[in-house]
Amino acid sequence: MKVIIDGDACPDRKEIVQVARKQEVPVIIYCDYNHEIEDEYSEVVGIHPGNDAVDLAIVKECQKGDLVITQDYGLSALVLAKGSDVINPRGFEVTNDNIDMYLMQRHIGQKERKKGYSTHYSKRTKKDTDLLIKLIEMKLGR
């Protein structure tokens, strides 16, 4: 088992790594070369920028039983199909039972933005971080 982080837009990376390190679970952070991420515990994998390049690298890397942290629901659907567990950075577990709902929300949001409407998301809170960490600890089984 390993923790794989979609690092391009993942908040709370440091907190996620601390939990994994405490439980001696390896961490791989994927990001494109436009993001400079350094971490002494994690393996940081830089990917040449390109449309979905980081997502495709994560799909290639993940295996059954891995834990993937991402806010990208398209990526979530792909790694769920490979048997990986998925957690959204807000502390919600993405599963085969709810992925269709998330994908539909994404689709509706894209249609609204194309029409010129603004889609608003609430700011992250400490509660989001606490939920995320609690769920990771539960998933890592300790």
mmCIF file of C-alpha atoms in Angstrom:
data_model
loop_
_atom_site.group_PDB
_atom_site.id
_atom_site.type_symbol
_atom_site.label_atom_id
_atom_site.label_comp_id
_atom_site.label_asym_id
_atom_site.label_seq_id
_atom_site.Cartn_x
_atom_site.Cartn_y
_atom_site.Cartn_z
ATOM 1 C CA MET A 1 0.000 0.000 0.000
ATOM 2 C CA LYS A 2 1.091 3.515 -0.766
ATOM 3 C CA VAL A 3 -0.415 6.979 -0.694
ATOM 4 C CA ILE A 4 -0.465 8.759 -4.052
ATOM 5 C CA ILE A 5 -1.113 12.490 -4.068
ATOM 6 C CA ASP A 6 -2.276 14.486 -7.070
ATOM 7 C CA GLY A 7 0.039 17.304 -6.062
ATOM 8 C CA ASP A 8 -0.827 19.997 -8.591
ATOM 9 C CA ALA A 9 -3.809 21.253 -6.632
ATOM 10 C CA CYS A 10 -3.851 19.312 -3.387
ATOM 11 C CA PRO A 11 -3.964 21.349 -0.201
ATOM 12 C CA ASP A 12 -2.752 19.865 3.077
ATOM 13 C CA ARG A 13 0.080 17.887 1.457
ATOM 14 C CA LYS A 14 2.238 18.339 4.546
ATOM 15 C CA GLU A 15 -0.465 16.993 6.847
ATOM 16 C CA ILE A 16 -1.121 14.006 4.567
ATOM 17 C CA VAL A 17 2.591 13.157 4.463
ATOM 18 C CA GLN A 18 2.873 13.443 8.260
ATOM 19 C CA VAL A 19 0.106 10.870 8.745
ATOM 20 C CA ALA A 20 1.628 8.475 6.207
ATOM 21 C CA ARG A 21 5.110 8.913 7.638
ATOM 22 C CA LYS A 22 3.886 8.196 11.158
ATOM 23 C CA GLN A 23 2.380 4.959 9.870
ATOM 24 C CA GLU A 24 5.406 4.156 7.694
ATOM 25 C CA VAL A 25 3.418 4.169 4.457
ATOM 26 C CA PRO A 26 5.273 5.369 1.345
ATOM 27 C CA VAL A 27 4.023 8.520 -0.378
ATOM 28 C CA ILE A 28 4.365 9.517 -4.015
ATOM 29 C CA ILE A 29 3.462 13.061 -5.029
ATOM 30 C CA TYR A 30 2.809 13.639 -8.727
ATOM 31 C CA CYS A 31 2.975 17.142 -10.181
ATOM 32 C CA ASP A 32 3.912 18.785 -13.429
ATOM 33 C CA TYR A 33 7.166 20.654 -13.825
ATOM 34 C CA ASN A 34 5.382 23.975 -13.324
ATOM 35 C CA HIS A 35 5.020 23.152 -9.614
ATOM 36 C CA GLU A 36 8.052 22.965 -7.392
ATOM 37 C CA ILE A 37 7.314 20.510 -4.619
ATOM 38 C CA GLU A 38 9.949 19.257 -2.246
ATOM 39 C CA ASP A 39 9.464 16.740 0.522
ATOM 40 C CA GLU A 40 12.106 14.806 2.403
ATOM 41 C CA TYR A 41 9.874 11.772 3.051
ATOM 42 C CA SER A 42 7.919 11.475 -0.195
ATOM 43 C CA GLU A 43 9.000 10.571 -3.669
ATOM 44 C CA VAL A 44 8.123 13.562 -5.852
ATOM 45 C CA VAL A 45 7.564 12.710 -9.504
ATOM 46 C CA GLY A 46 7.639 15.581 -11.975
ATOM 47 C CA ILE A 47 5.707 15.119 -15.180
ATOM 48 C CA HIS A 48 6.089 17.158 -18.362
ATOM 49 C CA PRO A 49 3.116 19.572 -18.531
ATOM 50 C CA GLY A 50 0.357 18.403 -20.777
ATOM 51 C CA ASN A 51 -3.355 17.831 -20.829
ATOM 52 C CA ASP A 52 -4.035 15.221 -18.121
ATOM 53 C CA ALA A 53 -0.391 14.090 -18.097
ATOM 54 C CA VAL A 54 -0.219 13.924 -14.291
ATOM 55 C CA ASP A 55 -3.557 12.108 -14.125
ATOM 56 C CA LEU A 56 -2.407 9.483 -16.619
ATOM 57 C CA ALA A 57 0.833 8.941 -14.670
ATOM 58 C CA ILE A 58 -1.173 8.404 -11.480
ATOM 59 C CA VAL A 59 -3.474 5.910 -13.201
ATOM 60 C CA LYS A 60 -0.435 4.022 -14.469
ATOM 61 C CA GLU A 61 1.152 3.960 -10.979
ATOM 62 C CA CYS A 62 -1.784 3.079 -8.745
ATOM 63 C CA GLN A 63 -2.633 -0.450 -7.775
ATOM 64 C CA LYS A 64 -5.355 -2.200 -5.848
ATOM 65 C CA GLY A 65 -5.231 -1.119 -2.215
ATOM 66 C CA ASP A 66 -3.403 2.174 -2.791
ATOM 67 C CA LEU A 67 -4.870 5.393 -1.460
ATOM 68 C CA VAL A 68 -5.131 8.252 -3.957
ATOM 69 C CA ILE A 69 -5.766 11.815 -2.791
ATOM 70 C CA THR A 70 -7.248 13.974 -5.567
ATOM 71 C CA GLN A 71 -9.993 16.478 -6.221
ATOM 72 C CA ASP A 72 -10.241 15.406 -9.861
ATOM 73 C CA TYR A 73 -13.316 13.219 -10.285
ATOM 74 C CA GLY A 74 -12.326 11.999 -13.749
ATOM 75 C CA LEU A 75 -9.088 10.698 -12.242
ATOM 76 C CA SER A 76 -11.057 9.297 -9.305
ATOM 77 C CA ALA A 77 -13.205 7.203 -11.624
ATOM 78 C CA LEU A 78 -10.143 5.752 -13.338
ATOM 79 C CA VAL A 79 -8.298 4.790 -10.151
ATOM 80 C CA LEU A 80 -11.454 3.340 -8.584
ATOM 81 C CA ALA A 81 -11.637 1.018 -11.596
ATOM 82 C CA LYS A 82 -8.134 -0.212 -10.708
ATOM 83 C CA GLY A 83 -9.153 -0.977 -7.113
ATOM 84 C CA SER A 84 -7.536 2.004 -5.411
ATOM 85 C CA ASP A 85 -9.264 3.953 -2.669
ATOM 86 C CA VAL A 86 -9.887 7.659 -3.301
ATOM 87 C CA ILE A 87 -10.232 10.584 -0.930
ATOM 88 C CA ASN A 88 -11.115 14.124 -1.922
ATOM 89 C CA PRO A 89 -8.961 16.770 -0.163
ATOM 90 C CA ARG A 90 -12.080 18.017 1.645
ATOM 91 C CA GLY A 91 -12.236 14.728 3.501
ATOM 92 C CA PHE A 92 -14.882 12.913 1.454
ATOM 93 C CA GLU A 93 -14.377 9.368 0.326
ATOM 94 C CA VAL A 94 -15.062 8.825 -3.349
ATOM 95 C CA THR A 95 -16.475 5.357 -4.001
ATOM 96 C CA ASN A 96 -18.091 3.368 -6.765
ATOM 97 C CA ASP A 97 -21.415 4.202 -5.077
ATOM 98 C CA ASN A 98 -21.022 7.996 -5.335
ATOM 99 C CA ILE A 99 -18.679 8.629 -8.272
ATOM 100 C CA ASP A 100 -21.558 9.052 -10.736
ATOM 101 C CA MET A 101 -22.963 11.879 -8.614
ATOM 102 C CA TYR A 102 -19.582 13.638 -8.503
ATOM 103 C CA LEU A 103 -19.096 13.247 -12.251
ATOM 104 C CA MET A 104 -22.580 14.662 -12.891
ATOM 105 C CA GLN A 105 -21.838 17.647 -10.635
ATOM 106 C CA ARG A 106 -18.627 18.240 -12.597
ATOM 107 C CA HIS A 107 -20.493 18.035 -15.891
ATOM 108 C CA ILE A 108 -23.188 20.492 -14.765
ATOM 109 C CA GLY A 109 -20.515 22.891 -13.461
ATOM 110 C CA GLN A 110 -18.695 22.777 -16.806
ATOM 111 C CA LYS A 111 -21.922 23.533 -18.690
ATOM 112 C CA GLU A 112 -22.684 26.456 -16.375
ATOM 113 C CA ARG A 113 -19.200 27.928 -16.818
ATOM 114 C CA LYS A 114 -19.507 27.674 -20.611
ATOM 115 C CA LYS A 115 -22.697 29.719 -20.359
ATOM 116 C CA GLY A 116 -20.756 32.366 -18.461
ATOM 117 C CA TYR A 117 -22.061 31.590 -14.999
ATOM 118 C CA SER A 118 -19.719 31.559 -12.052
ATOM 119 C CA THR A 119 -19.510 28.439 -9.931
ATOM 120 C CA HIS A 120 -18.641 29.158 -6.342
ATOM 121 C CA TYR A 121 -16.991 26.829 -3.888
ATOM 122 C CA SER A 122 -16.713 27.466 -0.189
ATOM 123 C CA LYS A 123 -13.276 28.107 1.262
ATOM 124 C CA ARG A 124 -11.470 25.252 2.940
ATOM 125 C CA THR A 125 -11.671 25.168 6.694
ATOM 126 C CA LYS A 126 -9.815 23.454 9.502
ATOM 127 C CA LYS A 127 -12.772 21.075 9.676
ATOM 128 C CA ASP A 128 -12.032 19.972 6.082
ATOM 129 C CA THR A 129 -8.421 19.240 7.012
ATOM 130 C CA ASP A 130 -9.476 17.376 10.166
ATOM 131 C CA LEU A 131 -11.932 15.224 8.178
ATOM 132 C CA LEU A 132 -9.261 14.487 5.585
ATOM 133 C CA ILE A 133 -6.682 13.410 8.175
ATOM 134 C CA LYS A 134 -9.198 11.293 10.098
ATOM 135 C CA LEU A 135 -10.257 9.475 6.930
ATOM 136 C CA ILE A 136 -6.636 8.859 5.878
ATOM 137 C CA GLU A 137 -5.832 7.417 9.314
ATOM 138 C CA MET A 138 -8.861 5.150 9.060
ATOM 139 C CA LYS A 139 -7.917 4.018 5.540
ATOM 140 C CA LEU A 140 -4.339 3.288 6.549
ATOM 141 C CA GLY A 141 -5.766 1.102 9.284
ATOM 142 C CA ARG A 142 -4.022 2.471 12.337
#
